[in-house]
Tab-separated table of C-alpha atoms in Angstrom:
chain	number	residue	atom	x	y	z
A	1	UNK	CA	0.000	0.000	0.000
A	2	UNK	CA	1.519	3.331	-1.067
A	3	UNK	CA	2.326	5.844	1.645
A	4	UNK	CA	0.182	8.975	1.668
A	5	UNK	CA	2.166	12.157	0.944
A	6	UNK	CA	2.936	14.240	3.982
A	7	UNK	CA	0.777	17.366	4.410
A	8	UNK	CA	2.315	20.453	2.808
A	9	UNK	CA	2.912	22.712	5.821
A	10	UNK	CA	3.919	25.636	3.598
A	11	UNK	CA	0.662	25.515	1.661
A	12	UNK	CA	-1.347	25.116	4.852
A	13	UNK	CA	0.427	28.111	6.403
A	14	UNK	CA	-0.229	30.238	3.320
A	15	UNK	CA	-3.933	29.350	3.373
A	16	UNK	CA	-4.109	30.282	7.052
A	17	UNK	CA	-2.240	33.536	6.458
A	18	UNK	CA	-4.605	34.461	3.635
A	19	UNK	CA	-7.644	33.643	5.772
A	20	UNK	CA	-6.265	35.829	8.579
A	21	UNK	CA	-5.638	38.734	6.188
A	22	UNK	CA	-9.187	38.516	4.853
A	23	UNK	CA	-10.688	38.197	8.325
A	24	UNK	CA	-8.802	41.229	9.650
A	25	UNK	CA	-9.865	43.436	6.733
A	26	UNK	CA	-13.480	42.254	6.906
A	27	UNK	CA	-13.767	42.823	10.647
A	28	UNK	CA	-12.268	46.301	10.662
A	29	UNK	CA	-14.694	47.237	7.862
A	30	UNK	CA	-17.663	45.799	9.754
A	31	UNK	CA	-16.931	46.826	13.347
A	32	UNK	CA	-14.157	49.438	13.239
A	33	UNK	CA	-10.624	49.213	14.551
A	34	UNK	CA	-11.318	49.496	18.324
A	35	UNK	CA	-13.788	46.576	18.296
A	36	UNK	CA	-11.620	44.349	16.121
A	37	UNK	CA	-9.734	41.833	18.267
A	38	UNK	CA	-7.209	39.070	17.728
A	39	UNK	CA	-9.816	36.650	19.081
A	40	UNK	CA	-12.342	37.887	16.541
A	41	UNK	CA	-9.862	37.616	13.685
A	42	UNK	CA	-8.949	34.072	14.730
A	43	UNK	CA	-12.600	33.033	14.923
A	44	UNK	CA	-13.417	34.540	11.520
A	45	UNK	CA	-10.354	32.916	9.936
A	46	UNK	CA	-11.031	29.575	11.683
A	47	UNK	CA	-7.528	29.390	13.155
A	48	UNK	CA	-6.248	29.269	16.695
A	49	UNK	CA	-5.393	32.526	18.420
A	50	UNK	CA	-1.908	31.143	19.035
A	51	UNK	CA	-1.418	30.916	15.259
A	52	UNK	CA	-1.860	34.670	14.957
A	53	UNK	CA	0.467	35.428	17.858
A	54	UNK	CA	3.067	33.129	16.358
A	55	UNK	CA	3.255	35.378	13.284
A	56	UNK	CA	2.242	38.810	14.592
A	57	UNK	CA	2.501	40.725	17.834
A	58	UNK	CA	-0.833	42.554	17.742
A	59	UNK	CA	-3.949	43.216	15.705
A	60	UNK	CA	-2.270	46.345	14.333
A	61	UNK	CA	0.541	44.199	12.928
A	62	UNK	CA	-1.998	41.873	11.312
A	63	UNK	CA	-4.068	44.663	9.806
A	64	UNK	CA	-1.118	46.634	8.461
A	65	UNK	CA	0.394	43.578	6.795
A	66	UNK	CA	-2.999	42.568	5.393
A	67	UNK	CA	-3.510	46.067	4.027
A	68	UNK	CA	-0.067	46.211	2.409
A	69	UNK	CA	-0.492	42.771	0.883
A	70	UNK	CA	-3.894	43.728	-0.526
A	71	UNK	CA	-2.411	46.777	-2.225
A	72	UNK	CA	0.483	44.814	-3.682
A	73	UNK	CA	-1.846	42.088	-4.951
A	74	UNK	CA	-4.158	44.631	-6.595
A	75	UNK	CA	-1.177	46.282	-8.299
A	76	UNK	CA	0.126	42.962	-9.609
A	77	UNK	CA	-3.305	42.079	-10.962
A	78	UNK	CA	-3.363	45.457	-12.739
A	79	UNK	CA	0.048	44.696	-14.226
A	80	UNK	CA	2.176	47.391	-12.595
A	81	UNK	CA	4.602	47.798	-9.722
A	82	UNK	CA	2.874	48.531	-6.390
A	83	UNK	CA	2.699	52.274	-5.673
A	84	UNK	CA	5.200	53.073	-8.431
A	85	UNK	CA	5.433	56.614	-9.803
A	86	UNK	CA	5.840	56.388	-13.592
A	87	UNK	CA	8.664	58.185	-15.368
A	88	UNK	CA	7.599	58.853	-18.945
A	89	UNK	CA	9.537	62.088	-19.260
A	90	UNK	CA	6.399	64.179	-18.628
A	91	UNK	CA	6.319	65.024	-14.921
A	92	UNK	CA	2.847	66.571	-14.896
A	93	UNK	CA	1.316	63.566	-16.686
A	94	UNK	CA	3.109	61.134	-14.384
A	95	UNK	CA	1.924	62.900	-11.231
A	96	UNK	CA	-1.623	63.138	-12.526
A	97	UNK	CA	-1.623	59.413	-13.318
A	98	UNK	CA	-0.370	58.229	-9.935
A	99	UNK	CA	-2.594	60.618	-7.987
A	100	UNK	CA	-5.626	59.470	-9.964
A	101	UNK	CA	-4.769	55.885	-8.993
A	102	UNK	CA	-4.489	57.022	-5.370
A	103	UNK	CA	-7.920	58.654	-5.558
A	104	UNK	CA	-9.381	55.414	-6.912
A	105	UNK	CA	-7.900	53.539	-3.933
A	106	UNK	CA	-9.145	56.082	-1.403
A	107	UNK	CA	-12.660	55.881	-2.837
A	108	UNK	CA	-12.642	52.057	-2.716
A	109	UNK	CA	-13.992	50.893	0.672
A	110	UNK	CA	-11.687	47.849	0.581
A	111	UNK	CA	-8.714	50.218	0.798
A	112	UNK	CA	-10.278	53.252	2.448
A	113	UNK	CA	-11.693	51.610	5.573
A	114	UNK	CA	-8.510	49.909	6.828
A	115	UNK	CA	-6.368	52.862	5.751
A	116	UNK	CA	-8.531	55.305	7.691
A	117	UNK	CA	-8.608	52.953	10.694
A	118	UNK	CA	-4.819	52.663	10.751
A	119	UNK	CA	-4.312	56.399	10.274
A	120	UNK	CA	-6.732	57.220	13.094
A	121	UNK	CA	-5.215	54.651	15.456
A	122	UNK	CA	-1.757	56.011	14.658
A	123	UNK	CA	-2.769	59.348	16.191
A	124	UNK	CA	-3.420	57.775	19.599
A	125	UNK	CA	-1.011	54.825	19.525
A	126	UNK	CA	2.569	55.922	18.907
A	127	UNK	CA	3.745	52.446	17.922
A	128	UNK	CA	0.996	52.078	15.326
A	129	UNK	CA	1.782	55.566	14.065
A	130	UNK	CA	5.446	54.675	13.582
A	131	UNK	CA	4.498	51.455	11.775
A	132	UNK	CA	2.029	53.261	9.506
A	133	UNK	CA	4.650	55.878	8.638
A	134	UNK	CA	7.588	53.499	8.133
A	135	UNK	CA	5.842	50.705	6.266
A	136	UNK	CA	3.139	52.491	4.287
A	137	UNK	CA	3.765	56.222	3.931
A	138	UNK	CA	7.543	56.465	3.685
A	139	UNK	CA	7.925	54.014	0.772
A	140	UNK	CA	5.318	55.954	-1.215
A	141	UNK	CA	6.810	59.339	-0.381
A	142	UNK	CA	10.251	58.058	-1.298
A	143	UNK	CA	9.014	57.137	-4.781
A	144	UNK	CA	7.519	60.602	-5.258
A	145	UNK	CA	10.785	62.195	-4.152
A	146	UNK	CA	12.790	60.010	-6.559
A	147	UNK	CA	10.534	61.066	-9.462
A	148	UNK	CA	10.980	64.752	-8.557
A	149	UNK	CA	14.763	64.335	-8.417
A	150	UNK	CA	14.592	62.785	-11.882
A	151	UNK	CA	12.656	65.848	-13.047
A	152	UNK	CA	15.402	68.072	-11.653
A	153	UNK	CA	17.946	66.304	-13.839
A	154	UNK	CA	15.832	66.964	-16.944
A	155	UNK	CA	15.142	70.590	-16.035
A	156	UNK	CA	11.397	70.160	-15.453
A	157	UNK	CA	11.678	71.637	-11.975
A	158	UNK	CA	14.249	74.012	-10.541
A	159	UNK	CA	17.472	72.426	-9.316
A	160	UNK	CA	17.386	73.996	-5.842
A	161	UNK	CA	13.934	72.607	-4.964
A	162	UNK	CA	13.790	70.170	-2.029
A	163	UNK	CA	11.904	67.113	-3.364
A	164	UNK	CA	10.588	66.155	0.074
A	165	UNK	CA	9.053	69.602	0.561
A	166	UNK	CA	7.874	69.816	-3.045
A	167	UNK	CA	5.912	66.574	-2.864
A	168	UNK	CA	3.930	67.948	0.070
A	169	UNK	CA	2.371	70.495	-2.281
A	170	UNK	CA	0.178	67.812	-3.824
A	171	UNK	CA	0.297	64.878	-1.379
A	172	UNK	CA	-0.581	66.744	1.826
A	173	UNK	CA	-3.740	68.511	0.580
A	174	UNK	CA	-5.115	65.221	-0.740
A	175	UNK	CA	-4.367	63.407	2.521
A	176	UNK	CA	-5.888	66.179	4.630
A	177	UNK	CA	-9.053	66.418	2.538
A	178	UNK	CA	-9.505	62.642	2.655
A	179	UNK	CA	-8.764	62.176	6.354
A	180	UNK	CA	-10.757	65.163	7.585
A	181	UNK	CA	-13.465	64.828	4.914
A	182	UNK	CA	-13.393	68.560	4.228
A	183	UNK	CA	-14.419	68.089	0.608
A	184	UNK	CA	-14.735	65.558	-2.208
A	185	UNK	CA	-11.701	63.952	-3.782
A	186	UNK	CA	-11.646	63.262	-7.497
A	187	UNK	CA	-9.376	63.080	-10.527
A	188	UNK	CA	-10.208	66.718	-11.289
A	189	UNK	CA	-9.151	67.713	-7.774
A	190	UNK	CA	-5.754	65.998	-7.949
A	191	UNK	CA	-5.177	67.287	-11.500
A	192	UNK	CA	-5.641	70.770	-10.065
A	193	UNK	CA	-3.194	70.048	-7.241
A	194	UNK	CA	-0.566	69.069	-9.809
A	195	UNK	CA	-1.275	72.218	-11.836
A	196	UNK	CA	-0.911	74.471	-8.792
A	197	UNK	CA	2.162	72.633	-7.476
A	198	UNK	CA	4.067	72.767	-10.754
A	199	UNK	CA	2.971	76.201	-12.004
A	200	UNK	CA	1.998	78.156	-8.888
A	201	UNK	CA	-0.778	80.718	-8.656
A	202	UNK	CA	0.786	83.651	-10.482
A	203	UNK	CA	-0.583	84.297	-13.977
A	204	UNK	CA	1.335	82.721	-16.816
A	205	UNK	CA	2.530	84.897	-19.684
A	206	UNK	CA	-0.298	83.775	-21.959
A	207	UNK	CA	-2.861	84.644	-19.265
A	208	UNK	CA	-1.627	88.177	-18.577
A	209	UNK	CA	-3.640	90.959	-20.289
A	210	UNK	CA	-1.762	93.073	-22.799
A	211	UNK	CA	0.204	95.827	-21.079
A	212	UNK	CA	0.242	94.034	-17.710
A	213	UNK	CA	3.601	92.737	-16.438
A	214	UNK	CA	3.482	89.058	-15.499
A	215	UNK	CA	2.727	88.597	-11.822
A	216	UNK	CA	0.589	91.658	-11.169
A	217	UNK	CA	-1.248	94.728	-12.396
A	218	UNK	CA	0.425	97.736	-13.953
A	219	UNK	CA	1.629	100.149	-11.298
A	220	UNK	CA	0.737	103.848	-11.186
């Protein structure tokens, strides 16, 4: 009688990990972050609580990893690098494209609910805040900064600009509007942020009435 093959522990672990990811994201969407517990995640995923604590230290660790993995999986399915900023040689077009993708994510409850939960918890829990910054925000901001440095080399933006400050001109308003819900977010909104960030508020030469110096009205 042939021996049965031994169970594949790697496959079993991956199935459990996937079930835990899904359970964590579902629960935080249904009940909110404060009411989501490791016990609840374990019950929803049909795994032992000790399985979760063997891989993660807290529910925040589980949720952050589940959220990051979901974003990476969605990017792979769409056929592009997760959170990449394109470099086509046209900075304005590249920024508009990546910010439009960000808007789509922020309007998708699958992304928006856990992201908002983690951001809110990070304000009251310093450890969660550091995790959210180091593992989610910093990698994205670093890619923006790299694209702006590339634009400096091609002369699209001035060479003395600080990329980390420059990126705040379009990233920070979007984040604030989304987190504080002070207004709608849309492709048109982020396109405008890019326009203002790259060209400022002063009139351009083509917009200045005849006889008016660029930047202001004719003096007395």
